[in-house]
mmCIF file of C-alpha atoms in Angstrom:
data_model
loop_
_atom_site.group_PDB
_atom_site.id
_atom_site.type_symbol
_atom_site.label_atom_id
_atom_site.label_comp_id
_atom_site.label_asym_id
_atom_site.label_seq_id
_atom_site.Cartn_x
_atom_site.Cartn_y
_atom_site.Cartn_z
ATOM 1 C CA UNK H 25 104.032 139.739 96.179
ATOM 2 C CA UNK H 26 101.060 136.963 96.684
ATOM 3 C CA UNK H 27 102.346 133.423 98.148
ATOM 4 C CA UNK H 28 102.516 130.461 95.426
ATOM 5 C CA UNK H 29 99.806 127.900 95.975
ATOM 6 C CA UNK H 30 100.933 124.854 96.361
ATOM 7 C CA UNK H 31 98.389 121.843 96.752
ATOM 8 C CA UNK H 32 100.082 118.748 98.769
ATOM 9 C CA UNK H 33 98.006 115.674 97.944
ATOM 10 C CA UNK H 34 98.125 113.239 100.383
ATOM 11 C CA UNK H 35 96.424 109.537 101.471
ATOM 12 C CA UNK H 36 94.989 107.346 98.324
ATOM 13 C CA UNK H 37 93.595 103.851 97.150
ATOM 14 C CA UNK H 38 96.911 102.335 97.937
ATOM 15 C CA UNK H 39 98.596 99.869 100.669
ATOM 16 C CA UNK H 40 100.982 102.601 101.388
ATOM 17 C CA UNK H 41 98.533 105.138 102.033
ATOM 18 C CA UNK H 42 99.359 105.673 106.071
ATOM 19 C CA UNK H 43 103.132 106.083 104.770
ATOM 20 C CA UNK H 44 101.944 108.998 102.422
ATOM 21 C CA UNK H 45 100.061 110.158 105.727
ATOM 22 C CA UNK H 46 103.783 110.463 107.406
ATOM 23 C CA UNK H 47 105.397 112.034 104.503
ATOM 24 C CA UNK H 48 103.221 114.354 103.574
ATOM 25 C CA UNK H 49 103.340 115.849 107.618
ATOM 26 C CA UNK H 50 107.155 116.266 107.093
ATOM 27 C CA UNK H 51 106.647 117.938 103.463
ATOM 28 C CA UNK H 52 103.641 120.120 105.266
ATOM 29 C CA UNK H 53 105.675 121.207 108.093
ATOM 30 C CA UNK H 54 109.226 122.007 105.928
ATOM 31 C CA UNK H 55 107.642 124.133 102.808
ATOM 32 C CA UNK H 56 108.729 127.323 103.554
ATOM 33 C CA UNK H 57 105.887 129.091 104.792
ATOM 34 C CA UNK H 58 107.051 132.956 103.756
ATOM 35 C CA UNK H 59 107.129 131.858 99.626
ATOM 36 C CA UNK H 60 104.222 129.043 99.738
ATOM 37 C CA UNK H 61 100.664 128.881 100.644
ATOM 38 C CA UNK H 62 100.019 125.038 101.409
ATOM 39 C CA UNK H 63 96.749 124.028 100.274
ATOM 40 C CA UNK H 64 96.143 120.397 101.681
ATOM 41 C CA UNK H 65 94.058 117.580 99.645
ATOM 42 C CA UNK H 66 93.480 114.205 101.417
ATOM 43 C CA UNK H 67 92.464 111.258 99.263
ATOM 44 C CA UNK H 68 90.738 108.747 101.686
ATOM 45 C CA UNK H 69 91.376 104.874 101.968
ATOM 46 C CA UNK H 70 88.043 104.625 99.488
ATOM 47 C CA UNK H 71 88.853 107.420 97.160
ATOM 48 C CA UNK H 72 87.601 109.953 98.395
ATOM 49 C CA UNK H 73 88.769 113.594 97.670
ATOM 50 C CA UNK H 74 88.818 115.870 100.785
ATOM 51 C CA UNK H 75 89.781 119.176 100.947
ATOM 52 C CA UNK H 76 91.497 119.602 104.799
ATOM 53 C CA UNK H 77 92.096 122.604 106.407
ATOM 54 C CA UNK H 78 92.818 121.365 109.644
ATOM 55 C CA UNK H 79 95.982 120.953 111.983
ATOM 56 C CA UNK H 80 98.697 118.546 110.390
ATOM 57 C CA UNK H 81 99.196 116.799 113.441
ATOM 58 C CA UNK H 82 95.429 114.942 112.251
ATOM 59 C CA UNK H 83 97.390 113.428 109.464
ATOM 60 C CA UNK H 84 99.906 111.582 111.308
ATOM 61 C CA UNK H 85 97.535 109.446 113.596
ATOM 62 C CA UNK H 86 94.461 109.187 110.533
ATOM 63 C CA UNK H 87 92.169 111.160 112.169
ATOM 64 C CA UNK H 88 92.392 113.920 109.301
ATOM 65 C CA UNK H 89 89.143 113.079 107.283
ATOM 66 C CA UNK H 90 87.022 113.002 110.586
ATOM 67 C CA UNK H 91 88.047 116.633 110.493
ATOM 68 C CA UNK H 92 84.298 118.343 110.595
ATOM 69 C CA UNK H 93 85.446 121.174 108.278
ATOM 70 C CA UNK H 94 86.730 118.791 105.778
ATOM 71 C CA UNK H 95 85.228 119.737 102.197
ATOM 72 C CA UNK H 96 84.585 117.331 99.232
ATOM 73 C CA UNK H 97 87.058 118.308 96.301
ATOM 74 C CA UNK H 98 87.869 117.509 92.626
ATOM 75 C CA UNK H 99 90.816 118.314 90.703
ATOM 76 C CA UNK H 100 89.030 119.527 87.217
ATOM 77 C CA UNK H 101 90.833 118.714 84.254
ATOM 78 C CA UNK H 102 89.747 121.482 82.237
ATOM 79 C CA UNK H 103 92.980 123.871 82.436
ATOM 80 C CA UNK H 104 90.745 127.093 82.410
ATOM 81 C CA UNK H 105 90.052 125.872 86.409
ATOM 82 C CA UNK H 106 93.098 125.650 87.194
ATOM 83 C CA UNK H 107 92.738 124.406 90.178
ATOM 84 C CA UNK H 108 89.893 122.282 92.498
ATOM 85 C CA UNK H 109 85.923 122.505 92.923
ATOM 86 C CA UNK H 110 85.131 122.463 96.420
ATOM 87 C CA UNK H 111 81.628 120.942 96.378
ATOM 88 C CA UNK H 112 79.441 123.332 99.391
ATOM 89 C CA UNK H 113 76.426 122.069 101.336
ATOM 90 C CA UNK H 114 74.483 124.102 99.355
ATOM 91 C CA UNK H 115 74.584 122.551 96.301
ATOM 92 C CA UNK H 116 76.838 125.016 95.150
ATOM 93 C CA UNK H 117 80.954 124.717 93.919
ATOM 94 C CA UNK H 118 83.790 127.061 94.600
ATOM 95 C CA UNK H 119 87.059 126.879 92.947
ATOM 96 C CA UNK H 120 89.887 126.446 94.620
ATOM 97 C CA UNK H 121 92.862 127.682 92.368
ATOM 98 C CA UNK H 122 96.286 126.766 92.953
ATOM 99 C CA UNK H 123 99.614 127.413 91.339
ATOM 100 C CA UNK H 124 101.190 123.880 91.500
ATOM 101 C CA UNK H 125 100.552 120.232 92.756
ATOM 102 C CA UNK H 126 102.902 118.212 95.389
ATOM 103 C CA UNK H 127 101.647 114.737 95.016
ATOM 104 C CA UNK H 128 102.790 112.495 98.686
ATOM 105 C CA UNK H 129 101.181 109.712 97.176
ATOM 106 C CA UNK H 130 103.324 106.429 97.297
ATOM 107 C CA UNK H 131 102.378 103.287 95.707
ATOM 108 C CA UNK H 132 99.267 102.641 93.262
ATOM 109 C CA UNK H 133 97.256 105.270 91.918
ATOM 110 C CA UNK H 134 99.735 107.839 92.943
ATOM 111 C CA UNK H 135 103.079 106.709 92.006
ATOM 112 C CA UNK H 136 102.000 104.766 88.811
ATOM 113 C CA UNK H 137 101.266 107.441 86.570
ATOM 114 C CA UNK H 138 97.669 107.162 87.074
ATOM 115 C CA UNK H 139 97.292 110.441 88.838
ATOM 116 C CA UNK H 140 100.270 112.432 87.532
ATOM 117 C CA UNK H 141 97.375 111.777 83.832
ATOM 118 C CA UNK H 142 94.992 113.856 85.500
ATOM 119 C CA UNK H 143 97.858 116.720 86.649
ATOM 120 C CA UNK H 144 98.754 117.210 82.755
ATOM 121 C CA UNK H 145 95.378 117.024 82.137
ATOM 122 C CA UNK H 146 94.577 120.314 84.345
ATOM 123 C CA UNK H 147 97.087 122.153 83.223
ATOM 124 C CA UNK H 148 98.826 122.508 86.360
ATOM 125 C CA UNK H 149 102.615 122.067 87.014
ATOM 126 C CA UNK H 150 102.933 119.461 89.650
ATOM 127 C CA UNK H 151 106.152 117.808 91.421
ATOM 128 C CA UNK H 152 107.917 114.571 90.243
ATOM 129 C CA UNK H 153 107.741 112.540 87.540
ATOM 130 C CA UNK H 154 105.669 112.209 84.611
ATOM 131 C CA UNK H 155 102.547 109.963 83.241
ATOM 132 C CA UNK H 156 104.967 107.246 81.489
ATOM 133 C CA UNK H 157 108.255 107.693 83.477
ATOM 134 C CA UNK H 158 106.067 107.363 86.838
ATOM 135 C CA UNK H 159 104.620 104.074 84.547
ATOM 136 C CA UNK H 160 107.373 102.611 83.856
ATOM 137 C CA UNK H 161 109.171 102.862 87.320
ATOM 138 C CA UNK H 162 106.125 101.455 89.141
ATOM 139 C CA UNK H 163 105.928 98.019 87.224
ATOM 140 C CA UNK H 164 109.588 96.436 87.586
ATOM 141 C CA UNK H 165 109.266 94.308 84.740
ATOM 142 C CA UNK H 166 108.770 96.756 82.232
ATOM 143 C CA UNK H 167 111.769 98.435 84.493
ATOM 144 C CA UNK H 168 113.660 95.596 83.908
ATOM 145 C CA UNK H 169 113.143 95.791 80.756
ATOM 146 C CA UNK H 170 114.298 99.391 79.728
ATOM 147 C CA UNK H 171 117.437 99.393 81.710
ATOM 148 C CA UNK H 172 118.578 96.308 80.175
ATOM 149 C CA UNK H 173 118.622 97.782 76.811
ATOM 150 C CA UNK H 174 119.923 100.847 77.949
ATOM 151 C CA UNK H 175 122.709 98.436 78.851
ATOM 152 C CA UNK H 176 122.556 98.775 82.567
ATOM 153 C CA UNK H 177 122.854 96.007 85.162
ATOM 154 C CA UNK H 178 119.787 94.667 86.635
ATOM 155 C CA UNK H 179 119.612 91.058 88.243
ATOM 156 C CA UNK H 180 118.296 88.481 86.416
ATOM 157 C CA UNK H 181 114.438 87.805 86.190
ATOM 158 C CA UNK H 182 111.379 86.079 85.700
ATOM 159 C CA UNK H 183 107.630 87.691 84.866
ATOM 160 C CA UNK H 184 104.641 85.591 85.888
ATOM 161 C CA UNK H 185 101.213 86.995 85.373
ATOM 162 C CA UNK H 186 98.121 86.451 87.176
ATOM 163 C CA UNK H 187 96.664 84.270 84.596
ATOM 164 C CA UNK H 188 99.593 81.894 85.038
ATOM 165 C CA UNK H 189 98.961 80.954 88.254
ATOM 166 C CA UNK H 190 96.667 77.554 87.740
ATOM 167 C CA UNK H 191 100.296 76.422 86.394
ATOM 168 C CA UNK H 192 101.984 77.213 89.474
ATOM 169 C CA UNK H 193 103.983 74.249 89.510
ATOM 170 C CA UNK H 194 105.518 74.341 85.937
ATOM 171 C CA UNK H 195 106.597 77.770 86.510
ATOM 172 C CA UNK H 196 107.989 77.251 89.347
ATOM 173 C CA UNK H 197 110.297 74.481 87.773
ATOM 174 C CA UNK H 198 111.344 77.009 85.007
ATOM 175 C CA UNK H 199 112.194 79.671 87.777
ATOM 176 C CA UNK H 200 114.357 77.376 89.678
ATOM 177 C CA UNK H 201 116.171 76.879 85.826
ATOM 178 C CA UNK H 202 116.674 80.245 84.990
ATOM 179 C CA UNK H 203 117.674 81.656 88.225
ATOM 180 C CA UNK H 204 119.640 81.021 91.394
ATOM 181 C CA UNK H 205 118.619 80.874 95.452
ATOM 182 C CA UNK H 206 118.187 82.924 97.621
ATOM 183 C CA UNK H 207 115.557 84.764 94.823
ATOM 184 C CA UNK H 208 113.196 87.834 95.792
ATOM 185 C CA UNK H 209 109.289 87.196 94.633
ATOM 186 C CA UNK H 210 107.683 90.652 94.325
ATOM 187 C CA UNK H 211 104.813 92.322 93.091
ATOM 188 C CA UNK H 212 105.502 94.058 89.853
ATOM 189 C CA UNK H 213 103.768 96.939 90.833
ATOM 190 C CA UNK H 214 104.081 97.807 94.454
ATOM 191 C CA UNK H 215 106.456 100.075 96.905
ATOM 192 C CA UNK H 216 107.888 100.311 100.187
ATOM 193 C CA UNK H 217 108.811 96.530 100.198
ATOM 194 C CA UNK H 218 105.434 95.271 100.312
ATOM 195 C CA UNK H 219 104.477 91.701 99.326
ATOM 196 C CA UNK H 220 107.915 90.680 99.147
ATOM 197 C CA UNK H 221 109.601 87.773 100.035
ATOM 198 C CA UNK H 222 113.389 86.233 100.247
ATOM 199 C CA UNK H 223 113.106 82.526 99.511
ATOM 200 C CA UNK H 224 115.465 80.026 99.139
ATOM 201 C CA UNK H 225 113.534 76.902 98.420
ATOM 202 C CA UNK H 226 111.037 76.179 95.421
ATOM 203 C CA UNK H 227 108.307 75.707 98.198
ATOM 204 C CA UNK H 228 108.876 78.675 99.716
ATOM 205 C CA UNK H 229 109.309 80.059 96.532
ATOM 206 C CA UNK H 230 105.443 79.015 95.459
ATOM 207 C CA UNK H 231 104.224 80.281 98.683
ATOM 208 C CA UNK H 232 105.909 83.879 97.914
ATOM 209 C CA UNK H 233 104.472 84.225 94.196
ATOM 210 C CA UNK H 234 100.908 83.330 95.967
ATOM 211 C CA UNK H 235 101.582 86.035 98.599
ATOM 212 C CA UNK H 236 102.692 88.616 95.999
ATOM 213 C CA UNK H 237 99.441 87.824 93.678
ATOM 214 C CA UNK H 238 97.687 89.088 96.972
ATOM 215 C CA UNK H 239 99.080 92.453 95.895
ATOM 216 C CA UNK H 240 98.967 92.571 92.258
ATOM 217 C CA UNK H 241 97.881 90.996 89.327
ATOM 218 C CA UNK H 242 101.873 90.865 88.225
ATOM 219 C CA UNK H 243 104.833 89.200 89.813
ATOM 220 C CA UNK H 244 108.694 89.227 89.249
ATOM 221 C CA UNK H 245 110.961 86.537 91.178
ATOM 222 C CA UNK H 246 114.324 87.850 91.016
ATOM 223 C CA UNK H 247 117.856 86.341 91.734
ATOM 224 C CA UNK H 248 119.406 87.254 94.995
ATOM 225 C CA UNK H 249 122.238 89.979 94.402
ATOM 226 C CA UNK H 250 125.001 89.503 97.008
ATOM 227 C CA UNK H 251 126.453 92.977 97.412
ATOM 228 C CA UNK H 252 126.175 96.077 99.656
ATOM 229 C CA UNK H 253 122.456 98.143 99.371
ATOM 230 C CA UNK H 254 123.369 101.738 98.201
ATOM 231 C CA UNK H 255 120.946 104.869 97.115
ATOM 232 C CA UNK H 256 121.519 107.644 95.298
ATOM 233 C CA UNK H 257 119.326 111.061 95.646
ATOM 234 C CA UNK H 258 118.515 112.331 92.310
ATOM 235 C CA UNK H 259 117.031 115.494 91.511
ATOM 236 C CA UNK H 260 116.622 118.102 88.215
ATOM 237 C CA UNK H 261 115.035 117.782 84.681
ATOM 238 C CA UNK H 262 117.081 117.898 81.865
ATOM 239 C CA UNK H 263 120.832 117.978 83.634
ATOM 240 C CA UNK H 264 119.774 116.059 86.858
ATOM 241 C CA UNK H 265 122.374 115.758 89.775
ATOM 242 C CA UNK H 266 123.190 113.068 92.316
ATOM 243 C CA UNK H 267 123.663 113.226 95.633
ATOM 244 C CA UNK H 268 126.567 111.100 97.722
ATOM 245 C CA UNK H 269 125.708 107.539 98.282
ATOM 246 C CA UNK H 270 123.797 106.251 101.246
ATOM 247 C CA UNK H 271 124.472 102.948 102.120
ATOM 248 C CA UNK H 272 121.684 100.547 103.838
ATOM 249 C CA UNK H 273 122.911 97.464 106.149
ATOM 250 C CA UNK H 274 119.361 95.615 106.964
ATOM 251 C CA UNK H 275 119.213 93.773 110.471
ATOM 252 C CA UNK H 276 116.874 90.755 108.952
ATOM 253 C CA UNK H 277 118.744 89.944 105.715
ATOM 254 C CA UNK H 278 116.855 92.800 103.138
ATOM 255 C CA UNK H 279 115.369 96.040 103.082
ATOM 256 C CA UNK H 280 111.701 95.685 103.775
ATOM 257 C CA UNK H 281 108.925 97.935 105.161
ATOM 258 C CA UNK H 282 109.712 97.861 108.533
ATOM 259 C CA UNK H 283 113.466 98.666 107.628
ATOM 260 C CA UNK H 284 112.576 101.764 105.422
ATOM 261 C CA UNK H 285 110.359 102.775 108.388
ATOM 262 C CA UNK H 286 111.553 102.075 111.304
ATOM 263 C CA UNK H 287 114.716 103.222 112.056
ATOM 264 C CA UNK H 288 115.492 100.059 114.474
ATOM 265 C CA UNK H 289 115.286 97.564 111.586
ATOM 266 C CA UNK H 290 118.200 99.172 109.834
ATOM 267 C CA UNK H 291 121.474 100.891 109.814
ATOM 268 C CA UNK H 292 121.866 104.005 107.858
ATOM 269 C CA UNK H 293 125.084 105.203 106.559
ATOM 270 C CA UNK H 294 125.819 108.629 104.545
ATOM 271 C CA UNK H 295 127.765 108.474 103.241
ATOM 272 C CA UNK H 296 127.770 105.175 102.122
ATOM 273 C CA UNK H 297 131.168 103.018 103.264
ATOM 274 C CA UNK H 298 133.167 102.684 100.278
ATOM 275 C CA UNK H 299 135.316 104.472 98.198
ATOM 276 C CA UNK H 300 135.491 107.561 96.745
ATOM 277 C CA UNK H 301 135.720 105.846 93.192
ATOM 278 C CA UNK H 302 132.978 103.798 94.072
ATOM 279 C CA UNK H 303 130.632 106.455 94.604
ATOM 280 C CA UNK H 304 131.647 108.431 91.518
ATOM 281 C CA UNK H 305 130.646 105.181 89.486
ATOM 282 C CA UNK H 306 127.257 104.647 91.406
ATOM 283 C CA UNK H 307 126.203 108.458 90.856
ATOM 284 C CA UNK H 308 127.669 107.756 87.413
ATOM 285 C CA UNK H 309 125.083 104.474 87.308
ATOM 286 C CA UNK H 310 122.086 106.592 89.027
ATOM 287 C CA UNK H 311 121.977 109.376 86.276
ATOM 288 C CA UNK H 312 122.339 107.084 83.368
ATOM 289 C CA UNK H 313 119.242 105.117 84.438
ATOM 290 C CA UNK H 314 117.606 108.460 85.768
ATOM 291 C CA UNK H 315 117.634 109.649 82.107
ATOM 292 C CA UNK H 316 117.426 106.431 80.670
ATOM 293 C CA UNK H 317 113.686 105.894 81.987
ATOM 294 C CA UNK H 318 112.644 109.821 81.350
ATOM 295 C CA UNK H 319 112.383 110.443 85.259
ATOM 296 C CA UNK H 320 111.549 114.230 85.829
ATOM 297 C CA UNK H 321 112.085 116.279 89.490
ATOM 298 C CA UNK H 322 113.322 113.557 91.570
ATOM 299 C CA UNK H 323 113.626 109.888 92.378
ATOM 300 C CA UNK H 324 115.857 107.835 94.386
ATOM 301 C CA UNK H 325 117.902 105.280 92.242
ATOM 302 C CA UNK H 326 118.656 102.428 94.279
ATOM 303 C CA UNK H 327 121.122 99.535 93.913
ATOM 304 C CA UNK H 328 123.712 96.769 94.850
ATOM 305 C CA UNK H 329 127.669 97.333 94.579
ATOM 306 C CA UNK H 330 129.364 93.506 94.301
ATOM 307 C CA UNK H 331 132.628 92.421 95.994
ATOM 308 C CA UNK H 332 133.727 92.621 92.270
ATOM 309 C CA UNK H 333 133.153 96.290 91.873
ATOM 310 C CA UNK H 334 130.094 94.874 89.604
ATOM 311 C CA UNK H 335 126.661 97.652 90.032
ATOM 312 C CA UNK H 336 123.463 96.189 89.626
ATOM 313 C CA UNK H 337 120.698 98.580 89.600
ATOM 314 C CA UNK H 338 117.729 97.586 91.501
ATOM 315 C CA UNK H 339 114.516 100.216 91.314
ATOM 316 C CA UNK H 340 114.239 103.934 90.645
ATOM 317 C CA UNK H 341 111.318 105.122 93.304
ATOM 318 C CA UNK H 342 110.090 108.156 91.987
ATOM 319 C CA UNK H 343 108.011 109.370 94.678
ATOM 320 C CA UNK H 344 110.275 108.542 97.179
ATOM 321 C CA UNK H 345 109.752 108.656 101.218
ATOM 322 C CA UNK H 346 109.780 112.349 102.718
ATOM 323 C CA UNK H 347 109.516 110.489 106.574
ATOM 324 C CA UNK H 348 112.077 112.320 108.969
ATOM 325 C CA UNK H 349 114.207 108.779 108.489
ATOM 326 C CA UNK H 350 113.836 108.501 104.732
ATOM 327 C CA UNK H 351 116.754 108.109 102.763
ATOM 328 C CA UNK H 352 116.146 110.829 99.775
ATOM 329 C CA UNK H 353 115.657 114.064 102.714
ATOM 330 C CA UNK H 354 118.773 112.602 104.417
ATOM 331 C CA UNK H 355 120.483 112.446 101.283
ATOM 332 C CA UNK H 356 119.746 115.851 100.085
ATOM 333 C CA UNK H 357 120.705 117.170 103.707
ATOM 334 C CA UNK H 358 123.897 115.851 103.049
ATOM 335 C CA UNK H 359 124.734 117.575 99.813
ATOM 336 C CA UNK H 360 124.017 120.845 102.047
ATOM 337 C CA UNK H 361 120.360 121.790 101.233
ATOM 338 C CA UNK H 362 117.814 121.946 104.053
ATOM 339 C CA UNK H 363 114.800 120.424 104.509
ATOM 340 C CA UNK H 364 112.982 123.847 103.165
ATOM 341 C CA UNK H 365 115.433 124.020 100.266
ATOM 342 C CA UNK H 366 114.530 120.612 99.328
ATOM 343 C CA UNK H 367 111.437 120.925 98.884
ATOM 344 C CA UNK H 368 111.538 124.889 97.238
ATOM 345 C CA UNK H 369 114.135 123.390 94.530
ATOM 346 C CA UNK H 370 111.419 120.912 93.412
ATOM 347 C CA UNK H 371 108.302 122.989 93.147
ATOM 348 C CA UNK H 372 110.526 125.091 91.148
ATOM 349 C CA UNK H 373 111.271 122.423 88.934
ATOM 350 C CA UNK H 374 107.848 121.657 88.649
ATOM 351 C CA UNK H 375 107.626 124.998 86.969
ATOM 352 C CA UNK H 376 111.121 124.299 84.978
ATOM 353 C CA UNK H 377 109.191 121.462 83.543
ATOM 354 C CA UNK H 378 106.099 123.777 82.441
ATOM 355 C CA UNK H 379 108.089 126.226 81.178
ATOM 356 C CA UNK H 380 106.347 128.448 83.672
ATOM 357 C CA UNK H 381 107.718 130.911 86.552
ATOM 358 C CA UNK H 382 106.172 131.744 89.403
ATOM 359 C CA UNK H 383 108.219 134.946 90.214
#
């Protein structure tokens, strides 16, 4: 019996496209070789699409698209291709067919929905979350939005858009209002902690909004939540399940980029130290919100537990980190699947999804 094709895409027009580069090495190295053929497809800082059929360890240190043998792709969206034209020196195109997509893309234009179009577009099943759940994850105020009238905790919060910003000074007065110090200012649409500030000041809290705007056309300012940082590993389609709890303890007051990658900046704890009750009603939180927003294959569900026993959610990432210190992989190790069974359990419910088997 023929390997499954799997195509990992990798890189993209995004801020977080070295992270994808890191992620996308651990998901190359752990797909289980004897049931999957990995078919690798680079998308450069500029947008370019590259198929790479060189050594892995050229992703890691961004030397992968000086690779000589490096081939100009497109993903067609015609589902009779199934698959990618590889665009020859000739002049000519050969198609690259493949059984199913693993997007590493993190961030804009891969996490957004934006991409995951084109996948249903071709026809092909493809990891993760779809076109409007991917959407609607990305931008936290339309987030926001959703779980509240789903009736789940989220803290409170205040939109500005771009076109605000000549009134800087008026808003900022109606923040200060509405919420409470310390507040987080971050782009609506962004991962990984980027562009985000803690401020506790309405100067500082001007100069964050301006920083944020140099991200995204969109910016929430939230109200500080005082409470532990806890994740929850979700994975499945239609009857998802959670892992334990993982609980984050930051070294410099929140969880930003350098925290979710490097493993100096923060300390990890699975599981997570509270109670046994306490996780039951987190997992309990993670689904509902899971479901709530229409994710599909995995995301992580992340969020604060109060003194009071009060859960605030704070994001569902649906194309979470796959680094070897990521939270979702460590997660899933936990509830006893391996790296390789990981990764096998959600290409096959990329095909659950389709309605397709690959056996």
């Amino acid at each position: 019996m023929s390997r499954v094709r799997v195509a990992v895409i990798f890189g993209g027009v995004s801020n977080e496209h070295d992270i994808s580069l890191i992620s996308a090495t651990h998901v190359i190295k752990n797909i289980p070789k004897d049931k999957f053929e990995v078919i690798c497809i680079g998308i450069t800082k500029k947008g370019r699409w590259l198929f790479f059929p060189g050594d892995v360890s050229m992703l890691k240190d961004g030397t992968w698209d000086e690779y000589p043998d490096c081939t100009p792709c497109i993903l067609s969206p015609d589902p009779i291709h199934k698959g990618f034209f590889k665009l020859l020196e000739d002049g000519s195109v050969a198609n690259l067919k493949v059984d199913c997509i693993f997007p590493v893309l993190h961030g804009k234009n891969g996490e957004d929905g934006t991409i995951q179009g084109l996948f249903t577009l071709s026809g092909i099943p493809y990891v993760g979350c779809d076109v409007i759940s991917s959407a609607n994850c990305m931008d936290k105020d339309i987030a926001h939005i959703i779980f509240e009238h789903a009736g789940i905790k989220t803290a409170d919060w205040y939109t500005i858009n771009d076109y605000e910003l000549s009134h800087l000074d008026e808003i900022a007065e109606k923040i200060v209002k509405k919420l409470t110090f310390p507040m987080f200012v971050k782009p609506s649409s962004c991962g990984s902690s980027i562009g985000i500030s803690k401020v506790d000041n309405i100067e500082d809290l001007k100069d964050g909004i301006k920083y944020a705007f140099t991200h995204d056309s969109k910016v929430i300012v939230e109200s500080g939540i005082i409470g532990r940082e806890v994740e929850c590993a979700v994975m499945g389609n239609a009857k998802p399940f959670p892992s334990t709890i993982g609980e984050i303890q930051p070294v410099d007051g929140f969880y930003d980029f350098e925290g979710k990658y490097q493993s100096s900046s923060c300390g990890l704890f699975i599981p997570a130290r509270i109670s046994d009750e306490d996780i039951k009603r987190i997992q309990k939180v993670a689904i509902k919100a899971y479901l709530a927003i229409g994710c599909k294959g995995l995301s992580r569900v992340d969020c604060f537990l109060c003194e009071n026993g009060d859960i605030y959610l704070n994001e569902i990432n649906t194309l979470p980190g796959f680094t070897s210190i990521s939270m979702y992989p460590k997660l899933m190790e936990n509830y006893g699947m391996t790296q390789s069974e990981i990764l096998e359990k959600l290409i096959n419910l990329a095909f659950e999804r389709a309605d397709v088997s690959y056996e």
